[in-house]
mmCIF file of C-alpha atoms in Angstrom:
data_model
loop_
_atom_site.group_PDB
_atom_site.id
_atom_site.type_symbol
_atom_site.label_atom_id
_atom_site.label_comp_id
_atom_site.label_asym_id
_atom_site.label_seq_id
_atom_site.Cartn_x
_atom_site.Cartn_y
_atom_site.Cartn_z
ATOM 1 C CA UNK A 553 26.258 -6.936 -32.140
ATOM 2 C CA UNK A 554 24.026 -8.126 -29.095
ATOM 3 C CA UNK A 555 22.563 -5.271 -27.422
ATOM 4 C CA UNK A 556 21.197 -5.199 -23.924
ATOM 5 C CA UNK A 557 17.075 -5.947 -24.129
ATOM 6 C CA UNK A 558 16.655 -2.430 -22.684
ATOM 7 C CA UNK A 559 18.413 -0.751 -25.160
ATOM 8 C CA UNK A 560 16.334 -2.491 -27.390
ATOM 9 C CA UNK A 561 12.725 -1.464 -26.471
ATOM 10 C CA UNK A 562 12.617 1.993 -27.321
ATOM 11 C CA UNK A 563 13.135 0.890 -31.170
ATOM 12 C CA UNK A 564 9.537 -1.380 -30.704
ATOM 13 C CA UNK A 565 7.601 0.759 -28.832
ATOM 14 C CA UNK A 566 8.907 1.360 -25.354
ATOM 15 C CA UNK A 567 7.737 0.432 -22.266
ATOM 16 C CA UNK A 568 4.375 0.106 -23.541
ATOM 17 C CA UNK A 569 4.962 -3.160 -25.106
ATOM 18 C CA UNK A 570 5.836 -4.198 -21.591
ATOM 19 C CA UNK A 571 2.841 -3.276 -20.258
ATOM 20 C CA UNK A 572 1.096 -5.220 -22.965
ATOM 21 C CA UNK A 573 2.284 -8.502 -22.045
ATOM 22 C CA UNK A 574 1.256 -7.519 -18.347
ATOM 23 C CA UNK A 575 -2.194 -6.819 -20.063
ATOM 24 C CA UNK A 576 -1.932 -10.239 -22.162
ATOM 25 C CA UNK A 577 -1.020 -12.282 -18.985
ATOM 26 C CA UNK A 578 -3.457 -14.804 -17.759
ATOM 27 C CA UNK A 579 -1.442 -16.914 -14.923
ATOM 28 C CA UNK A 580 0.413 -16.504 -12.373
ATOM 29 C CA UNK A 581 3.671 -17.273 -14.292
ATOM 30 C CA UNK A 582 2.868 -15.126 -17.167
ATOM 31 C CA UNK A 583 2.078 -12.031 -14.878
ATOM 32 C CA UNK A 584 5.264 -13.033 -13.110
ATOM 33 C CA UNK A 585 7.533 -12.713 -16.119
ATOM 34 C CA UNK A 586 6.011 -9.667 -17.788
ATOM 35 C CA UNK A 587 6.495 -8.559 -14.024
ATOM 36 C CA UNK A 588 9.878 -9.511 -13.967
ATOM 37 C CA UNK A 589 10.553 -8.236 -17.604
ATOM 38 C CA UNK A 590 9.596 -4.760 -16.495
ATOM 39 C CA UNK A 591 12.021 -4.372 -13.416
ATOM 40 C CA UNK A 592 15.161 -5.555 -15.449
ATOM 41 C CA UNK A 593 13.895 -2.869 -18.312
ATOM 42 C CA UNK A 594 12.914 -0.025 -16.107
ATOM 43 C CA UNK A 595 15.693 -0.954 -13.044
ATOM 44 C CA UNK A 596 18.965 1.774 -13.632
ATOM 45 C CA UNK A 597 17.490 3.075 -16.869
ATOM 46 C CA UNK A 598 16.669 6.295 -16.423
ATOM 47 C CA UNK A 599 14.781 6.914 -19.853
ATOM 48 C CA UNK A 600 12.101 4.260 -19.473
ATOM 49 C CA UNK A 601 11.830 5.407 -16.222
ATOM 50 C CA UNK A 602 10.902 8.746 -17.443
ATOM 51 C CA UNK A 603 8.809 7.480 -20.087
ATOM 52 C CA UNK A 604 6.368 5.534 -17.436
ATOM 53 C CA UNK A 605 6.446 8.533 -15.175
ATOM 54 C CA UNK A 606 5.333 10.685 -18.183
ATOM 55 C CA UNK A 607 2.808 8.652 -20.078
ATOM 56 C CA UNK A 608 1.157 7.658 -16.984
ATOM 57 C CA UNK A 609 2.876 3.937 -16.947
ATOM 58 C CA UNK A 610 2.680 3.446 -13.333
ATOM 59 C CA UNK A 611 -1.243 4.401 -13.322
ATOM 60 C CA UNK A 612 -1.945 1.852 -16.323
ATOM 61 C CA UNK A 613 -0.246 -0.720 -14.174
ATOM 62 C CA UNK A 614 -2.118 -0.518 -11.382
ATOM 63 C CA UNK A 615 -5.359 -0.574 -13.563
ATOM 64 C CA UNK A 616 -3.914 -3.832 -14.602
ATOM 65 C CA UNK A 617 -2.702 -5.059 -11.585
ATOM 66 C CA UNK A 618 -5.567 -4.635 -9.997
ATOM 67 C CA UNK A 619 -8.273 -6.308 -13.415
ATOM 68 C CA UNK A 620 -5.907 -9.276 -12.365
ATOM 69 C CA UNK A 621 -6.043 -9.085 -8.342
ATOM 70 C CA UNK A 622 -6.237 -13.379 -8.299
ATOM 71 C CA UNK A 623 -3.195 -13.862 -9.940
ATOM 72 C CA UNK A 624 -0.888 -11.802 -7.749
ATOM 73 C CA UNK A 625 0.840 -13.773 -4.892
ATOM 74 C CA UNK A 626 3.707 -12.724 -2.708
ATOM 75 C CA UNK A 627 6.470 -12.875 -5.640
ATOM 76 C CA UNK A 628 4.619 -10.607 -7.936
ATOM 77 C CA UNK A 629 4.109 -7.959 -4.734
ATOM 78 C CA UNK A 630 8.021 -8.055 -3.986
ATOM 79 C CA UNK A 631 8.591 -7.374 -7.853
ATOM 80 C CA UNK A 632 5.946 -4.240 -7.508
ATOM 81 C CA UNK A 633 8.247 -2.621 -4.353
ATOM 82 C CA UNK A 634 11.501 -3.213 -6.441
ATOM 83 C CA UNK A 635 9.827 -1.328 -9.365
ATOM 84 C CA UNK A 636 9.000 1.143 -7.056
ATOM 85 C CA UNK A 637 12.466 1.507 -5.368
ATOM 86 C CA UNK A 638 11.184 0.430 -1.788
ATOM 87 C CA UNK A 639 13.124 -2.652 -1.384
ATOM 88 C CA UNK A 640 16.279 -2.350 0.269
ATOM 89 C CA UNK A 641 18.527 -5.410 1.656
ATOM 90 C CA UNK A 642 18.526 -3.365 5.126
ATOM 91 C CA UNK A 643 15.666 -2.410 6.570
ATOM 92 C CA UNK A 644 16.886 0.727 7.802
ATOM 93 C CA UNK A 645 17.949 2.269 4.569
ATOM 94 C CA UNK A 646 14.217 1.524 2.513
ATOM 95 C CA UNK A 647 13.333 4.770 1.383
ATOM 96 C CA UNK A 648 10.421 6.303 -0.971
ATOM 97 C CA UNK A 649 12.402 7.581 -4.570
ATOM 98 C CA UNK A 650 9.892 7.631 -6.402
ATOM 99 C CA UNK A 651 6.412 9.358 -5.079
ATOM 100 C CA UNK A 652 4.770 8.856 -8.581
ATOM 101 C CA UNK A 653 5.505 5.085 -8.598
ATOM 102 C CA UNK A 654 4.711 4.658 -4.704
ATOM 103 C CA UNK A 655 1.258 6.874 -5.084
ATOM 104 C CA UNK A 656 0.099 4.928 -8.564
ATOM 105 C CA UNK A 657 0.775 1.780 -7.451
ATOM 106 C CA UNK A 658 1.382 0.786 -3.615
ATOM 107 C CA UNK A 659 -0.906 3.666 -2.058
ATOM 108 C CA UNK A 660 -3.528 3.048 -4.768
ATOM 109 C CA UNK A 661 -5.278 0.185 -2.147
ATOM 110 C CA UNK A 662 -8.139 -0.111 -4.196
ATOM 111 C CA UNK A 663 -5.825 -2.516 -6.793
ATOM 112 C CA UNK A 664 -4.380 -4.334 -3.371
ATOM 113 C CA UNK A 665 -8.135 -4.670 -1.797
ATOM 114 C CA UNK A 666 -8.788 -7.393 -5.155
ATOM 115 C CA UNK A 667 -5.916 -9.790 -3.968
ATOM 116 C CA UNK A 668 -5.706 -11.894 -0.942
ATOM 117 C CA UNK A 669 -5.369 -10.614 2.531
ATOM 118 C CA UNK A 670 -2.258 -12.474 3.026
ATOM 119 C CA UNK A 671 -1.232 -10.136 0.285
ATOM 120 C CA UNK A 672 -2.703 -7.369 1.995
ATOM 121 C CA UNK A 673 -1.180 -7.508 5.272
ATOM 122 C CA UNK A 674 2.207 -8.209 3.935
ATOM 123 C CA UNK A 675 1.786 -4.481 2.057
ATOM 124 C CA UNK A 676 0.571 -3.110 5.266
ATOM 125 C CA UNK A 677 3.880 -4.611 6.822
ATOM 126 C CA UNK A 678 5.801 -2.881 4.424
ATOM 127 C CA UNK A 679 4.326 0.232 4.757
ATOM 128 C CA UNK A 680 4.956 -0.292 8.787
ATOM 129 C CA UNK A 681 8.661 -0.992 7.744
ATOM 130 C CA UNK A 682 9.490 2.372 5.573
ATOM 131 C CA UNK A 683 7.619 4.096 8.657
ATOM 132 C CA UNK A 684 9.259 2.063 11.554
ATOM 133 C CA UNK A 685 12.327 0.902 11.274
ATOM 134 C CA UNK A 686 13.831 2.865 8.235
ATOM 135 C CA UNK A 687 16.434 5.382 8.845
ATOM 136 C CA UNK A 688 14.351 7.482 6.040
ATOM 137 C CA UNK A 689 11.322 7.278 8.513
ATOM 138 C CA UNK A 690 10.100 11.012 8.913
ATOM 139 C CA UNK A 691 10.508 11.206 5.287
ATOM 140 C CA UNK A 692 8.920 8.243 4.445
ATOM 141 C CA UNK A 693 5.827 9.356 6.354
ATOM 142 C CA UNK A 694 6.255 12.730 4.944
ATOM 143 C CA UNK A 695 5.320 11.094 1.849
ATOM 144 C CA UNK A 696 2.869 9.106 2.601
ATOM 145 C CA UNK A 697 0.869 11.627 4.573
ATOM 146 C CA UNK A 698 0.669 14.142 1.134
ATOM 147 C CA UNK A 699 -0.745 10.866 -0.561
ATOM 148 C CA UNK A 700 -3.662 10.458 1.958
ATOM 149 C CA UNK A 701 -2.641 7.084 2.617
ATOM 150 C CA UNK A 702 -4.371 8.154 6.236
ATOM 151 C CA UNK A 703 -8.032 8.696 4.492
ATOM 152 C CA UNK A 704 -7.065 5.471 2.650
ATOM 153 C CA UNK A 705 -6.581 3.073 4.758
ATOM 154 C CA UNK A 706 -9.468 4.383 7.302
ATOM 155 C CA UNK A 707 -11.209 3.473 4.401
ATOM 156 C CA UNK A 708 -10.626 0.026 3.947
ATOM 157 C CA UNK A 709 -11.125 -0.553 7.589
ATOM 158 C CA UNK A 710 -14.706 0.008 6.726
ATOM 159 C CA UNK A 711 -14.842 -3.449 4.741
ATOM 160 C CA UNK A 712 -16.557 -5.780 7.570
ATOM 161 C CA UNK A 713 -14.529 -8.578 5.392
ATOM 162 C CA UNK A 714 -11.350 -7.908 7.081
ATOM 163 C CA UNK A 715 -9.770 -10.528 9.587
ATOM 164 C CA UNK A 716 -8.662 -8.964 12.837
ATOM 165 C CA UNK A 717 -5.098 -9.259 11.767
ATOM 166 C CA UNK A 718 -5.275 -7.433 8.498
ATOM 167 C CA UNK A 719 -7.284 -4.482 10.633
ATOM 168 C CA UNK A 720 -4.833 -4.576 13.164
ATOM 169 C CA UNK A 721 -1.869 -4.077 10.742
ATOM 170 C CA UNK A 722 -3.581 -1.209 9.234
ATOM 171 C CA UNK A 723 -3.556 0.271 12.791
ATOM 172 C CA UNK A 724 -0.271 -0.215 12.939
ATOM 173 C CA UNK A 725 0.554 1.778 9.852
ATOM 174 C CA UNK A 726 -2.467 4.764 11.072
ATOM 175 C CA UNK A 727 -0.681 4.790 14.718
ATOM 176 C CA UNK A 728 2.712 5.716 12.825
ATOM 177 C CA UNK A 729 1.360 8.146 10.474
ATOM 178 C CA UNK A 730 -0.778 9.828 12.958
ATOM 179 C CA UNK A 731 2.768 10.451 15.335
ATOM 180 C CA UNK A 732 4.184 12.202 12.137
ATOM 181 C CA UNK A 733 2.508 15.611 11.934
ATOM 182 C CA UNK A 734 -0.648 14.662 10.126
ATOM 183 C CA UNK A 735 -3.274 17.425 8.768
ATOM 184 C CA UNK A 736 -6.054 18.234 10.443
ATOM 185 C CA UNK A 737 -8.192 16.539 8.167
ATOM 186 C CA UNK A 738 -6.850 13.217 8.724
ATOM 187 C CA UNK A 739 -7.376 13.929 12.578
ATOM 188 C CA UNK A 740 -10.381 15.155 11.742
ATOM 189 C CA UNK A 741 -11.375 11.802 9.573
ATOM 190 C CA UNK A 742 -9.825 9.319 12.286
ATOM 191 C CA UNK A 743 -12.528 10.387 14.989
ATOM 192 C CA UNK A 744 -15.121 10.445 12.558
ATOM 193 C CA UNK A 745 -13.512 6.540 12.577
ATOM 194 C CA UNK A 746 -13.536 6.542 16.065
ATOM 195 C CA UNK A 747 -17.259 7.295 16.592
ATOM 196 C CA UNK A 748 -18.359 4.996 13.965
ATOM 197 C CA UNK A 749 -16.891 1.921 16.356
ATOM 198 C CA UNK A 750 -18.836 3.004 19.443
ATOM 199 C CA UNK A 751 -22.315 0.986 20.090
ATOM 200 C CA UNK A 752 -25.133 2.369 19.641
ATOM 201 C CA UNK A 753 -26.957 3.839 22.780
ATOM 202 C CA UNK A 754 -29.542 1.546 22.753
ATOM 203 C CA UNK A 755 -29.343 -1.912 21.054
ATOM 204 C CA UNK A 756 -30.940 -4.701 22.190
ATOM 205 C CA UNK A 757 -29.844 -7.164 18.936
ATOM 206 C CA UNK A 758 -27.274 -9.221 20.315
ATOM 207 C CA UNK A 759 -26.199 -10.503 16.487
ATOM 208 C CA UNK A 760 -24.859 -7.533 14.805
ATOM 209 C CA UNK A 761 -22.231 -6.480 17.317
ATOM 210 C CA UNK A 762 -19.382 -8.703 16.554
ATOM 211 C CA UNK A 763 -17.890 -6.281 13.515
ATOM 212 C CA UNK A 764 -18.595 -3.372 16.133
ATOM 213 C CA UNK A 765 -17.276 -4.788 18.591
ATOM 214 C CA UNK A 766 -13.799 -5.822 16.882
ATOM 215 C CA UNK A 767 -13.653 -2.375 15.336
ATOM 216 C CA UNK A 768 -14.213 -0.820 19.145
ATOM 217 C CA UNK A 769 -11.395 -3.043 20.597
ATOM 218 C CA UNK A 770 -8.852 -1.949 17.148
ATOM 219 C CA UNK A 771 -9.794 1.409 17.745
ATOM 220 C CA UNK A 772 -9.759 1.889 21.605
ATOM 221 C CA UNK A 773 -6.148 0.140 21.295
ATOM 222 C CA UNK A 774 -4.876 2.618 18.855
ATOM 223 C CA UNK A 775 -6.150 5.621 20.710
ATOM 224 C CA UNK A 776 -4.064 4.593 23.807
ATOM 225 C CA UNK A 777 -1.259 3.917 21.739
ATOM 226 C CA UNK A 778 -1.377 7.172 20.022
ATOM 227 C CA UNK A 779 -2.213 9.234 23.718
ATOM 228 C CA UNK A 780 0.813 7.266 25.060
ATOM 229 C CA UNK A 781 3.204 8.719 22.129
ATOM 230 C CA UNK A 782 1.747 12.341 22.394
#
């Protein structure tokens, strides 16, 4: 009798073999489908669930995910926040469920700082969205504030490589985590930010202001914003 491919996998070698052919694929359309393969598997099955959450699954995906950073386009990120439970038809109800997927794989930005930054922003958009306009909100940023995702993304605003977009959707994201209660260290590591924006005293090179000087404007912005919530 036909069984369900899921019920299947744990009699040739679990979710690992998934992860194999995500390890194996070398296009777009084979990343896709080993993608794809592993939300129908994992998706209401509560045992290979468990067995990625204990075997370190979702870590060994981002590892790959990130080894194949060219090949991941808009389809493949919307198959990543299924897998991780953070798609919802209604804005209002996306919620975290699962911290372990969320931390190993959408919070790790290292894996999303290899792909495009079309692909970037639309993450940072997301990440606006569970913080923004979810009814889960507070939680959300609870969440997301334990994961350091503050730290994190103050780090990638140090790549000079960013367009002003991307950097200003990562502002958006800081300016709603940093309304949420946020630890004193991440206070503490946004005006270290701060200060690293502001000209120096004396600088009479005209031709390596323009990163400062976008930074400056990003961050001056998102201090009013946040002294406007307080």
């Amino acid at each position: 009798e036909p069984q369900p491919l899921r019920n299947l996998l744990s009699s040739v070698g679990g979710t690992s073999v998934v992860l194999g052919l995500v390890a194996m694929a070398t296009t777009v359309d084979s990343l896709y489908a080993s993608m794809k393969a592993l939300v129908c598997i994992v998706g209401n099955n509560q045992v290979a669930l468990g067995e990625l959450e204990r075997t370190g699954g979702f870590k060994i995906l981002g590892m790959l995910l990130k080894s194949k950073g060219h090949l991941i386009n808009g389809n493949i990120l919307h198959l990543t926040y299924t897998l991780v439970g953070t798609v919802d038809s209604e804005h209002e109800s996306a919620f975290i469920p699962n911290t372990i997927a969320f931390r190993d794989l959408l919070a790790d930005l290292s894996i999303w700082s290899m792909t495009s930054e079309e692909i970037q922003r639309s993450l940072y958009h997301h990440f606006f969205d569970l913080l923004k306009h979810s009814s889960y909100r507070g939680k959300n940023a609870e969440k997301m504030l334990k994961m350091k995702l503050v730290q994190l993304l103050i780090n990638r605003l140090h790549d000079n490589q960013l367009g002003r977009p991307t950097r200003k959707a990562i502002c958006n994201v800081l300016n709603s985590l940093l309304r949420n209660r946020p630890a004193k260290e991440d206070i503490r590591r946004f005006g270290q930010f701060l200060t690293t924006t502001l000209p120096p005293v004396k600088n009479n090179n005209n031709n390596n202001n323009d990163n400062n000087n976008n930074n400056k404007r990003l961050s001056v912005s998102l201090s009013k914003s946040l002294l406007r919530q307080a």
